[in-house]
Amino acid sequence: MSAGDDTGSLDQATREFVAARPRLFGIAYRVLGSSVEAEDIVQEAWLRWQNTDRTGIQDPGAFLATVTARLAINYAQSARMRREAYIGPWLPEPVDTSVDPQLGAERAEALDLAVLFLLEKLNPVERAAYVLREAFDYPYKRIADILETSEANTRQLVSRARKHLTAERREPVDSAAHRRLLEVFLTAAQTGSLSALEDVLAADVVSYADGGGMRGASKIPVVGRPHVSKYLVAFAPRFWPQADVRWVEANGSPSVLISADGNTVALLSIDVSAEGIERIMWVMNPAKLAPYVSSLDS
């Protein structure tokens, strides 16, 4: 092979990888719940693609998706141990979906922060099976090949994941109702109105603050309407007067970016059902906020 042939082959490989990249990131992000980790996986997939004998590969996209899914599963297995040692609640790393609402998938499934949070309780193989089926609509046979298991077992993996989500999460409301309730909640939280907060919170609401051990973030979830509402009222005078709020989109849902003195301090997202606000998610870890803010600014 001449140098020119080699260059042409690499150019073609680059074009094929760039075409597949949005899907690769979408798979890795949903399996890992972290855009930084997903970028690492996609970069590793690119390195492997460069070093692969590509002459016999008929479907580059399928090959790359398989490599990415397997890399993400392996990474997730080690990430679970790291997250067990995480200080305080762990929440997924938010992504800006204003440009790509589906984030490389046929459907915007398994992208909501609350769903990613619940998927974290599954083992990595169950999570990957669910993502490939629900977000990317892969046939069970194809998923089985990727996971190197049987089609029957793949169906069981997806079924268990669905049952887990159904058991843990009530049916969410539509986007318009979601935003209206977030607006009401934000006003009530800023003013410290106990009665207004109690009106919008579900009875079994949980508030999670992911600060990664940073000062000021609660290291345990706050559970139940009375505790959460009183907790929010207590810190309202200290938190909100110096805060600037910006409405944004994160993981397909309206959210609020909170800054103080020019520095981003939190991303506020909620999970809402007909019962009210089920989960309040405060992403406060600077390492998780930085990539999100950077994507907004770019």
PDB file of C-alpha atoms in Angstrom:
ATOM      1  CA  MET A   1       0.000   0.000   0.000  1.00  0.00           C
ATOM      2  CA  SER A   2       1.351   3.412  -0.926  1.00  0.00           C
ATOM      3  CA  ALA A   3       1.467   6.400   1.378  1.00  0.00           C
ATOM      4  CA  GLY A   4      -1.320   7.969  -0.671  1.00  0.00           C
ATOM      5  CA  ASP A   5      -3.527   4.907  -0.237  1.00  0.00           C
ATOM      6  CA  ASP A   6      -2.896   4.952   3.503  1.00  0.00           C
ATOM      7  CA  THR A   7      -3.809   8.627   3.704  1.00  0.00           C
ATOM      8  CA  GLY A   8      -6.994   8.030   1.733  1.00  0.00           C
ATOM      9  CA  SER A   9      -7.936   5.153   3.992  1.00  0.00           C
ATOM     10  CA  LEU A  10      -7.470   7.303   7.096  1.00  0.00           C
ATOM     11  CA  ASP A  11      -9.488  10.127   5.542  1.00  0.00           C
ATOM     12  CA  GLN A  12     -12.329   7.704   4.885  1.00  0.00           C
ATOM     13  CA  ALA A  13     -12.053   6.324   8.422  1.00  0.00           C
ATOM     14  CA  THR A  14     -12.232   9.865   9.793  1.00  0.00           C
ATOM     15  CA  ARG A  15     -15.374  10.648   7.791  1.00  0.00           C
ATOM     16  CA  GLU A  16     -17.010   7.429   8.990  1.00  0.00           C
ATOM     17  CA  PHE A  17     -16.120   8.160  12.596  1.00  0.00           C
ATOM     18  CA  VAL A  18     -17.362  11.769  12.434  1.00  0.00           C
ATOM     19  CA  ALA A  19     -20.674  10.546  10.989  1.00  0.00           C
ATOM     20  CA  ALA A  20     -21.072   8.049  13.848  1.00  0.00           C
ATOM     21  CA  ARG A  21     -19.784  10.295  16.613  1.00  0.00           C
ATOM     22  CA  PRO A  22     -23.102  11.807  17.827  1.00  0.00           C
ATOM     23  CA  ARG A  23     -24.533   8.327  18.340  1.00  0.00           C
ATOM     24  CA  LEU A  24     -21.358   7.095  20.034  1.00  0.00           C
ATOM     25  CA  PHE A  25     -21.453   9.969  22.510  1.00  0.00           C
ATOM     26  CA  GLY A  26     -25.175   9.422  23.059  1.00  0.00           C
ATOM     27  CA  ILE A  27     -24.620   5.762  23.937  1.00  0.00           C
ATOM     28  CA  ALA A  28     -21.653   6.402  26.222  1.00  0.00           C
ATOM     29  CA  TYR A  29     -23.310   9.321  28.015  1.00  0.00           C
ATOM     30  CA  ARG A  30     -26.488   7.385  28.768  1.00  0.00           C
ATOM     31  CA  VAL A  31     -24.547   4.392  30.084  1.00  0.00           C
ATOM     32  CA  LEU A  32     -22.230   6.515  32.240  1.00  0.00           C
ATOM     33  CA  GLY A  33     -24.228   9.623  33.149  1.00  0.00           C
ATOM     34  CA  SER A  34     -21.139  11.775  32.618  1.00  0.00           C
ATOM     35  CA  SER A  35     -20.251  13.843  29.559  1.00  0.00           C
ATOM     36  CA  VAL A  36     -16.572  13.945  30.546  1.00  0.00           C
ATOM     37  CA  GLU A  37     -16.398  10.152  30.857  1.00  0.00           C
ATOM     38  CA  ALA A  38     -18.391   9.767  27.631  1.00  0.00           C
ATOM     39  CA  GLU A  39     -15.889  11.960  25.782  1.00  0.00           C
ATOM     40  CA  ASP A  40     -13.079   9.744  27.075  1.00  0.00           C
ATOM     41  CA  ILE A  41     -14.894   6.654  25.778  1.00  0.00           C
ATOM     42  CA  VAL A  42     -15.488   8.222  22.360  1.00  0.00           C
ATOM     43  CA  GLN A  43     -11.808   9.183  22.150  1.00  0.00           C
ATOM     44  CA  GLU A  44     -10.799   5.611  22.989  1.00  0.00           C
ATOM     45  CA  ALA A  45     -13.182   4.318  20.318  1.00  0.00           C
ATOM     46  CA  TRP A  46     -11.508   6.641  17.800  1.00  0.00           C
ATOM     47  CA  LEU A  47      -8.054   5.336  18.705  1.00  0.00           C
ATOM     48  CA  ARG A  48      -9.234   1.760  18.288  1.00  0.00           C
ATOM     49  CA  TRP A  49     -10.891   2.600  14.977  1.00  0.00           C
ATOM     50  CA  GLN A  50      -7.630   4.049  13.647  1.00  0.00           C
ATOM     51  CA  ASN A  51      -5.721   0.917  14.636  1.00  0.00           C
ATOM     52  CA  THR A  52      -8.310  -1.574  13.336  1.00  0.00           C
ATOM     53  CA  ASP A  53      -8.006  -3.437  10.063  1.00  0.00           C
ATOM     54  CA  ARG A  54     -11.066  -1.861   8.464  1.00  0.00           C
ATOM     55  CA  THR A  55     -10.969  -3.695   5.137  1.00  0.00           C
ATOM     56  CA  GLY A  56     -13.542  -6.327   6.157  1.00  0.00           C
ATOM     57  CA  ILE A  57     -15.919  -4.027   8.075  1.00  0.00           C
ATOM     58  CA  GLN A  58     -19.146  -3.596   6.122  1.00  0.00           C
ATOM     59  CA  ASP A  59     -20.948  -1.267   8.575  1.00  0.00           C
ATOM     60  CA  PRO A  60     -18.544   1.141  10.314  1.00  0.00           C
ATOM     61  CA  GLY A  61     -21.331   2.705  12.395  1.00  0.00           C
ATOM     62  CA  ALA A  62     -22.404  -0.653  13.784  1.00  0.00           C
ATOM     63  CA  PHE A  63     -18.814  -1.614  14.536  1.00  0.00           C
ATOM     64  CA  LEU A  64     -18.128   1.672  16.327  1.00  0.00           C
ATOM     65  CA  ALA A  65     -21.367   1.471  18.325  1.00  0.00           C
ATOM     66  CA  THR A  66     -20.395  -2.018  19.508  1.00  0.00           C
ATOM     67  CA  VAL A  67     -16.921  -0.878  20.536  1.00  0.00           C
ATOM     68  CA  THR A  68     -18.328   2.169  22.327  1.00  0.00           C
ATOM     69  CA  ALA A  69     -21.001   0.233  24.209  1.00  0.00           C
ATOM     70  CA  ARG A  70     -18.517  -2.372  25.417  1.00  0.00           C
ATOM     71  CA  LEU A  71     -16.005   0.289  26.475  1.00  0.00           C
ATOM     72  CA  ALA A  72     -18.737   2.155  28.346  1.00  0.00           C
ATOM     73  CA  ILE A  73     -19.873  -0.994  30.173  1.00  0.00           C
ATOM     74  CA  ASN A  74     -16.311  -1.764  31.266  1.00  0.00           C
ATOM     75  CA  TYR A  75     -15.806   1.812  32.424  1.00  0.00           C
ATOM     76  CA  ALA A  76     -19.137   1.823  34.257  1.00  0.00           C
ATOM     77  CA  GLN A  77     -18.139  -1.253  36.237  1.00  0.00           C
ATOM     78  CA  SER A  78     -15.127   0.560  37.680  1.00  0.00           C
ATOM     79  CA  ALA A  79     -17.049   3.846  37.990  1.00  0.00           C
ATOM     80  CA  ARG A  80     -19.551   2.178  40.309  1.00  0.00           C
ATOM     81  CA  MET A  81     -16.808   1.577  42.866  1.00  0.00           C
ATOM     82  CA  ARG A  82     -15.649   5.188  42.613  1.00  0.00           C
ATOM     83  CA  ARG A  83     -19.207   6.454  43.064  1.00  0.00           C
ATOM     84  CA  GLU A  84     -19.685   4.345  46.166  1.00  0.00           C
ATOM     85  CA  ALA A  85     -16.902   6.435  47.709  1.00  0.00           C
ATOM     86  CA  TYR A  86     -18.406   9.702  46.425  1.00  0.00           C
ATOM     87  CA  ILE A  87     -19.115  12.226  49.184  1.00  0.00           C
ATOM     88  CA  GLY A  88     -22.830  12.978  49.324  1.00  0.00           C
ATOM     89  CA  PRO A  89     -25.493  12.173  46.714  1.00  0.00           C
ATOM     90  CA  TRP A  90     -24.288  11.452  43.179  1.00  0.00           C
ATOM     91  CA  LEU A  91     -26.255  13.010  40.330  1.00  0.00           C
ATOM     92  CA  PRO A  92     -25.637  12.646  36.589  1.00  0.00           C
ATOM     93  CA  GLU A  93     -23.581  15.314  34.886  1.00  0.00           C
ATOM     94  CA  PRO A  94     -25.975  17.617  32.976  1.00  0.00           C
ATOM     95  CA  VAL A  95     -25.748  18.201  29.234  1.00  0.00           C
ATOM     96  CA  ASP A  96     -27.074  21.034  27.090  1.00  0.00           C
ATOM     97  CA  THR A  97     -29.733  19.570  24.782  1.00  0.00           C
ATOM     98  CA  SER A  98     -30.893  22.866  23.256  1.00  0.00           C
ATOM     99  CA  VAL A  99     -28.997  22.141  20.019  1.00  0.00           C
ATOM    100  CA  ASP A 100     -29.502  18.353  19.875  1.00  0.00           C
ATOM    101  CA  PRO A 101     -32.716  17.500  21.776  1.00  0.00           C
ATOM    102  CA  GLN A 102     -32.202  13.761  21.241  1.00  0.00           C
ATOM    103  CA  LEU A 103     -28.437  13.733  21.767  1.00  0.00           C
ATOM    104  CA  GLY A 104     -27.578  11.303  19.009  1.00  0.00           C
ATOM    105  CA  ALA A 105     -30.547   8.960  19.510  1.00  0.00           C
ATOM    106  CA  GLU A 106     -33.625   8.099  17.489  1.00  0.00           C
ATOM    107  CA  ARG A 107     -35.629   9.090  20.545  1.00  0.00           C
ATOM    108  CA  ALA A 108     -34.854  11.288  23.514  1.00  0.00           C
ATOM    109  CA  GLU A 109     -35.160   8.323  25.873  1.00  0.00           C
ATOM    110  CA  ALA A 110     -32.901   7.659  28.857  1.00  0.00           C
ATOM    111  CA  LEU A 111     -31.750  11.270  28.772  1.00  0.00           C
ATOM    112  CA  ASP A 112     -33.749  12.895  31.569  1.00  0.00           C
ATOM    113  CA  LEU A 113     -31.618  13.542  34.674  1.00  0.00           C
ATOM    114  CA  ALA A 114     -34.080  11.655  36.877  1.00  0.00           C
ATOM    115  CA  VAL A 115     -34.013   8.624  34.549  1.00  0.00           C
ATOM    116  CA  LEU A 116     -30.212   8.614  34.424  1.00  0.00           C
ATOM    117  CA  PHE A 117     -30.154   8.876  38.204  1.00  0.00           C
ATOM    118  CA  LEU A 118     -32.433   5.841  38.553  1.00  0.00           C
ATOM    119  CA  LEU A 119     -30.524   3.885  35.898  1.00  0.00           C
ATOM    120  CA  GLU A 120     -27.429   4.261  38.060  1.00  0.00           C
ATOM    121  CA  LYS A 121     -28.962   1.673  40.407  1.00  0.00           C
ATOM    122  CA  LEU A 122     -28.875  -0.961  37.642  1.00  0.00           C
ATOM    123  CA  ASN A 123     -25.795  -2.956  36.796  1.00  0.00           C
ATOM    124  CA  PRO A 124     -23.920  -1.646  33.716  1.00  0.00           C
ATOM    125  CA  VAL A 125     -25.085  -4.444  31.398  1.00  0.00           C
ATOM    126  CA  GLU A 126     -28.753  -3.882  32.288  1.00  0.00           C
ATOM    127  CA  ARG A 127     -28.289  -0.177  31.783  1.00  0.00           C
ATOM    128  CA  ALA A 128     -26.622  -0.637  28.384  1.00  0.00           C
ATOM    129  CA  ALA A 129     -29.340  -3.027  27.229  1.00  0.00           C
ATOM    130  CA  TYR A 130     -32.044  -0.545  28.219  1.00  0.00           C
ATOM    131  CA  VAL A 131     -30.260   2.375  26.537  1.00  0.00           C
ATOM    132  CA  LEU A 132     -29.678   0.525  23.273  1.00  0.00           C
ATOM    133  CA  ARG A 133     -33.295  -0.621  23.131  1.00  0.00           C
ATOM    134  CA  GLU A 134     -35.217   2.399  24.416  1.00  0.00           C
ATOM    135  CA  ALA A 135     -33.085   5.272  23.121  1.00  0.00           C
ATOM    136  CA  PHE A 136     -31.669   3.792  19.922  1.00  0.00           C
ATOM    137  CA  ASP A 137     -34.359   1.223  19.074  1.00  0.00           C
ATOM    138  CA  TYR A 138     -31.836  -1.534  18.373  1.00  0.00           C
ATOM    139  CA  PRO A 139     -33.347  -4.986  17.701  1.00  0.00           C
ATOM    140  CA  TYR A 140     -32.888  -7.448  20.564  1.00  0.00           C
ATOM    141  CA  LYS A 141     -30.687  -9.648  18.380  1.00  0.00           C
ATOM    142  CA  ARG A 142     -28.335  -6.735  17.700  1.00  0.00           C
ATOM    143  CA  ILE A 143     -28.164  -5.819  21.391  1.00  0.00           C
ATOM    144  CA  ALA A 144     -27.452  -9.454  22.253  1.00  0.00           C
ATOM    145  CA  ASP A 145     -24.517  -9.441  19.836  1.00  0.00           C
ATOM    146  CA  ILE A 146     -23.146  -6.241  21.358  1.00  0.00           C
ATOM    147  CA  LEU A 147     -23.500  -7.569  24.903  1.00  0.00           C
ATOM    148  CA  GLU A 148     -22.274 -11.040  23.908  1.00  0.00           C
ATOM    149  CA  THR A 149     -25.285 -12.764  25.405  1.00  0.00           C
ATOM    150  CA  SER A 150     -28.451 -14.496  24.213  1.00  0.00           C
ATOM    151  CA  GLU A 151     -31.474 -12.714  22.782  1.00  0.00           C
ATOM    152  CA  ALA A 152     -33.655 -14.188  25.544  1.00  0.00           C
ATOM    153  CA  ASN A 153     -31.333 -12.824  28.219  1.00  0.00           C
ATOM    154  CA  THR A 154     -31.286  -9.437  26.491  1.00  0.00           C
ATOM    155  CA  ARG A 155     -35.083  -9.272  26.670  1.00  0.00           C
ATOM    156  CA  GLN A 156     -34.887 -10.045  30.387  1.00  0.00           C
ATOM    157  CA  LEU A 157     -32.282  -7.322  30.935  1.00  0.00           C
ATOM    158  CA  VAL A 158     -34.453  -4.699  29.240  1.00  0.00           C
ATOM    159  CA  SER A 159     -37.574  -5.920  31.056  1.00  0.00           C
ATOM    160  CA  ARG A 160     -35.860  -5.663  34.463  1.00  0.00           C
ATOM    161  CA  ALA A 161     -34.698  -2.134  33.679  1.00  0.00           C
ATOM    162  CA  ARG A 162     -38.199  -1.066  32.635  1.00  0.00           C
ATOM    163  CA  LYS A 163     -39.728  -2.557  35.783  1.00  0.00           C
ATOM    164  CA  HIS A 164     -37.161  -0.752  37.926  1.00  0.00           C
ATOM    165  CA  LEU A 165     -38.000   2.615  36.371  1.00  0.00           C
ATOM    166  CA  THR A 166     -41.739   2.004  36.603  1.00  0.00           C
ATOM    167  CA  ALA A 167     -41.456   1.078  40.271  1.00  0.00           C
ATOM    168  CA  GLU A 168     -39.247   4.048  41.146  1.00  0.00           C
ATOM    169  CA  ARG A 169     -40.843   6.834  39.113  1.00  0.00           C
ATOM    170  CA  ARG A 170     -44.399   8.045  38.573  1.00  0.00           C
ATOM    171  CA  GLU A 171     -45.494   9.116  35.087  1.00  0.00           C
ATOM    172  CA  PRO A 172     -43.934  12.549  34.394  1.00  0.00           C
ATOM    173  CA  VAL A 173     -45.978  15.552  33.263  1.00  0.00           C
ATOM    174  CA  ASP A 174     -45.544  17.283  29.908  1.00  0.00           C
ATOM    175  CA  SER A 175     -42.924  19.961  29.303  1.00  0.00           C
ATOM    176  CA  ALA A 176     -45.302  22.919  29.702  1.00  0.00           C
ATOM    177  CA  ALA A 177     -46.611  21.702  33.062  1.00  0.00           C
ATOM    178  CA  HIS A 178     -43.040  20.898  34.123  1.00  0.00           C
ATOM    179  CA  ARG A 179     -41.902  24.460  33.459  1.00  0.00           C
ATOM    180  CA  ARG A 180     -44.939  26.003  35.176  1.00  0.00           C
ATOM    181  CA  LEU A 181     -44.273  24.025  38.329  1.00  0.00           C
ATOM    182  CA  LEU A 182     -40.578  24.870  38.247  1.00  0.00           C
ATOM    183  CA  GLU A 183     -41.492  28.571  37.994  1.00  0.00           C
ATOM    184  CA  VAL A 184     -43.799  28.300  40.998  1.00  0.00           C
ATOM    185  CA  PHE A 185     -41.208  26.319  42.932  1.00  0.00           C
ATOM    186  CA  LEU A 186     -38.437  28.807  42.159  1.00  0.00           C
ATOM    187  CA  THR A 187     -40.517  31.752  43.377  1.00  0.00           C
ATOM    188  CA  ALA A 188     -41.535  29.876  46.527  1.00  0.00           C
ATOM    189  CA  ALA A 189     -37.941  28.852  47.249  1.00  0.00           C
ATOM    190  CA  GLN A 190     -36.610  32.381  46.681  1.00  0.00           C
ATOM    191  CA  THR A 191     -39.209  33.946  48.975  1.00  0.00           C
ATOM    192  CA  GLY A 192     -39.056  31.170  51.547  1.00  0.00           C
ATOM    193  CA  SER A 193     -42.814  30.603  51.392  1.00  0.00           C
ATOM    194  CA  LEU A 194     -43.494  27.438  53.357  1.00  0.00           C
ATOM    195  CA  SER A 195     -47.127  27.109  52.258  1.00  0.00           C
ATOM    196  CA  ALA A 196     -46.311  27.648  48.578  1.00  0.00           C
ATOM    197  CA  LEU A 197     -43.576  25.014  48.736  1.00  0.00           C
ATOM    198  CA  GLU A 198     -45.867  22.524  50.437  1.00  0.00           C
ATOM    199  CA  ASP A 199     -48.432  23.087  47.665  1.00  0.00           C
ATOM    200  CA  VAL A 200     -46.059  21.993  44.880  1.00  0.00           C
ATOM    201  CA  LEU A 201     -44.083  19.198  46.576  1.00  0.00           C
ATOM    202  CA  ALA A 202     -45.195  15.573  46.415  1.00  0.00           C
ATOM    203  CA  ALA A 203     -45.634  13.909  49.809  1.00  0.00           C
ATOM    204  CA  ASP A 204     -42.538  11.728  49.310  1.00  0.00           C
ATOM    205  CA  VAL A 205     -40.374  14.353  47.583  1.00  0.00           C
ATOM    206  CA  VAL A 206     -36.593  13.996  47.884  1.00  0.00           C
ATOM    207  CA  SER A 207     -34.037  16.790  47.514  1.00  0.00           C
ATOM    208  CA  TYR A 208     -30.541  15.785  46.339  1.00  0.00           C
ATOM    209  CA  ALA A 209     -27.568  18.148  46.428  1.00  0.00           C
ATOM    210  CA  ASP A 210     -24.535  16.880  44.527  1.00  0.00           C
ATOM    211  CA  GLY A 211     -21.594  18.919  45.718  1.00  0.00           C
ATOM    212  CA  GLY A 212     -18.957  16.204  45.691  1.00  0.00           C
ATOM    213  CA  GLY A 213     -18.066  17.099  49.276  1.00  0.00           C
ATOM    214  CA  MET A 214     -18.007  20.858  48.784  1.00  0.00           C
ATOM    215  CA  ARG A 215     -19.015  23.030  51.708  1.00  0.00           C
ATOM    216  CA  GLY A 216     -22.659  24.077  51.827  1.00  0.00           C
ATOM    217  CA  ALA A 217     -24.096  21.080  49.969  1.00  0.00           C
ATOM    218  CA  SER A 218     -26.136  18.637  52.039  1.00  0.00           C
ATOM    219  CA  LYS A 219     -24.323  15.310  52.228  1.00  0.00           C
ATOM    220  CA  ILE A 220     -27.534  13.340  52.688  1.00  0.00           C
ATOM    221  CA  PRO A 221     -30.811  13.500  50.735  1.00  0.00           C
ATOM    222  CA  VAL A 222     -33.636  15.425  52.407  1.00  0.00           C
ATOM    223  CA  VAL A 223     -36.803  13.312  52.333  1.00  0.00           C
ATOM    224  CA  GLY A 224     -40.510  14.110  52.664  1.00  0.00           C
ATOM    225  CA  ARG A 225     -42.628  17.239  52.125  1.00  0.00           C
ATOM    226  CA  PRO A 226     -42.310  18.660  55.687  1.00  0.00           C
ATOM    227  CA  HIS A 227     -38.529  18.209  55.856  1.00  0.00           C
ATOM    228  CA  VAL A 228     -37.806  19.442  52.324  1.00  0.00           C
ATOM    229  CA  SER A 229     -40.016  22.530  52.597  1.00  0.00           C
ATOM    230  CA  LYS A 230     -38.537  23.537  55.965  1.00  0.00           C
ATOM    231  CA  TYR A 231     -35.018  22.870  54.652  1.00  0.00           C
ATOM    232  CA  LEU A 232     -35.615  25.165  51.660  1.00  0.00           C
ATOM    233  CA  VAL A 233     -37.118  27.888  53.842  1.00  0.00           C
ATOM    234  CA  ALA A 234     -34.165  27.730  56.236  1.00  0.00           C
ATOM    235  CA  PHE A 235     -31.487  28.362  53.663  1.00  0.00           C
ATOM    236  CA  ALA A 236     -33.474  30.819  51.493  1.00  0.00           C
ATOM    237  CA  PRO A 237     -32.189  33.994  53.256  1.00  0.00           C
ATOM    238  CA  ARG A 238     -28.568  32.896  52.864  1.00  0.00           C
ATOM    239  CA  PHE A 239     -28.709  31.478  49.353  1.00  0.00           C
ATOM    240  CA  TRP A 240     -31.047  33.505  47.153  1.00  0.00           C
ATOM    241  CA  PRO A 241     -30.427  37.231  47.849  1.00  0.00           C
ATOM    242  CA  GLN A 242     -27.031  37.204  46.119  1.00  0.00           C
ATOM    243  CA  ALA A 243     -28.044  34.717  43.413  1.00  0.00           C
ATOM    244  CA  ASP A 244     -28.654  35.381  39.730  1.00  0.00           C
ATOM    245  CA  VAL A 245     -30.868  32.907  37.868  1.00  0.00           C
ATOM    246  CA  ARG A 246     -30.834  31.965  34.195  1.00  0.00           C
ATOM    247  CA  TRP A 247     -33.367  29.714  32.527  1.00  0.00           C
ATOM    248  CA  VAL A 248     -31.658  26.975  30.525  1.00  0.00           C
ATOM    249  CA  GLU A 249     -32.332  23.539  29.124  1.00  0.00           C
ATOM    250  CA  ALA A 250     -30.603  20.493  30.609  1.00  0.00           C
ATOM    251  CA  ASN A 251     -31.190  16.931  29.444  1.00  0.00           C
ATOM    252  CA  GLY A 252     -34.291  17.923  27.547  1.00  0.00           C
ATOM    253  CA  SER A 253     -36.040  19.722  30.414  1.00  0.00           C
ATOM    254  CA  PRO A 254     -36.259  23.338  31.605  1.00  0.00           C
ATOM    255  CA  SER A 255     -33.787  24.018  34.379  1.00  0.00           C
ATOM    256  CA  VAL A 256     -32.338  26.976  36.258  1.00  0.00           C
ATOM    257  CA  LEU A 257     -28.669  27.902  36.315  1.00  0.00           C
ATOM    258  CA  ILE A 258     -27.782  29.764  39.506  1.00  0.00           C
ATOM    259  CA  SER A 259     -24.772  32.081  39.796  1.00  0.00           C
ATOM    260  CA  ALA A 260     -23.318  34.321  42.484  1.00  0.00           C
ATOM    261  CA  ASP A 261     -20.624  36.960  42.004  1.00  0.00           C
ATOM    262  CA  GLY A 262     -20.155  35.798  38.426  1.00  0.00           C
ATOM    263  CA  ASN A 263     -19.555  32.173  39.390  1.00  0.00           C
ATOM    264  CA  THR A 264     -21.935  29.322  38.642  1.00  0.00           C
ATOM    265  CA  VAL A 265     -22.950  27.651  41.903  1.00  0.00           C
ATOM    266  CA  ALA A 266     -25.765  25.242  40.963  1.00  0.00           C
ATOM    267  CA  LEU A 267     -27.995  23.815  38.284  1.00  0.00           C
ATOM    268  CA  LEU A 268     -31.522  23.253  39.584  1.00  0.00           C
ATOM    269  CA  SER A 269     -33.666  20.567  37.941  1.00  0.00           C
ATOM    270  CA  ILE A 270     -36.847  18.864  39.091  1.00  0.00           C
ATOM    271  CA  ASP A 271     -38.730  15.661  38.339  1.00  0.00           C
ATOM    272  CA  VAL A 272     -42.488  16.222  38.236  1.00  0.00           C
ATOM    273  CA  SER A 273     -45.540  13.950  38.213  1.00  0.00           C
ATOM    274  CA  ALA A 274     -49.248  14.611  38.694  1.00  0.00           C
ATOM    275  CA  GLU A 275     -48.555  14.330  42.444  1.00  0.00           C
ATOM    276  CA  GLY A 276     -46.204  17.319  42.330  1.00  0.00           C
ATOM    277  CA  ILE A 277     -42.419  17.654  42.471  1.00  0.00           C
ATOM    278  CA  GLU A 278     -40.950  14.208  43.120  1.00  0.00           C
ATOM    279  CA  ARG A 279     -37.239  14.994  43.033  1.00  0.00           C
ATOM    280  CA  ILE A 280     -35.281  18.211  43.392  1.00  0.00           C
ATOM    281  CA  MET A 281     -31.791  17.907  41.940  1.00  0.00           C
ATOM    282  CA  TRP A 282     -29.103  20.467  42.729  1.00  0.00           C
ATOM    283  CA  VAL A 283     -25.925  19.855  40.741  1.00  0.00           C
ATOM    284  CA  MET A 284     -23.342  21.901  42.650  1.00  0.00           C
ATOM    285  CA  ASN A 285     -20.086  20.057  42.015  1.00  0.00           C
ATOM    286  CA  PRO A 286     -17.897  22.525  40.039  1.00  0.00           C
ATOM    287  CA  ALA A 287     -16.377  19.668  38.043  1.00  0.00           C
ATOM    288  CA  LYS A 288     -19.835  18.724  36.756  1.00  0.00           C
ATOM    289  CA  LEU A 289     -21.015  22.286  36.170  1.00  0.00           C
ATOM    290  CA  ALA A 290     -17.980  23.440  34.199  1.00  0.00           C
ATOM    291  CA  PRO A 291     -18.530  21.318  31.039  1.00  0.00           C
ATOM    292  CA  TYR A 292     -22.218  22.246  30.982  1.00  0.00           C
ATOM    293  CA  VAL A 293     -21.585  25.979  31.343  1.00  0.00           C
ATOM    294  CA  SER A 294     -18.851  25.779  28.715  1.00  0.00           C
ATOM    295  CA  SER A 295     -21.245  24.146  26.243  1.00  0.00           C
ATOM    296  CA  LEU A 296     -23.818  26.916  26.876  1.00  0.00           C
ATOM    297  CA  ASP A 297     -21.267  29.634  26.288  1.00  0.00           C
ATOM    298  CA  SER A 298     -20.029  28.024  23.077  1.00  0.00           C
TER     299      SER A 298
END
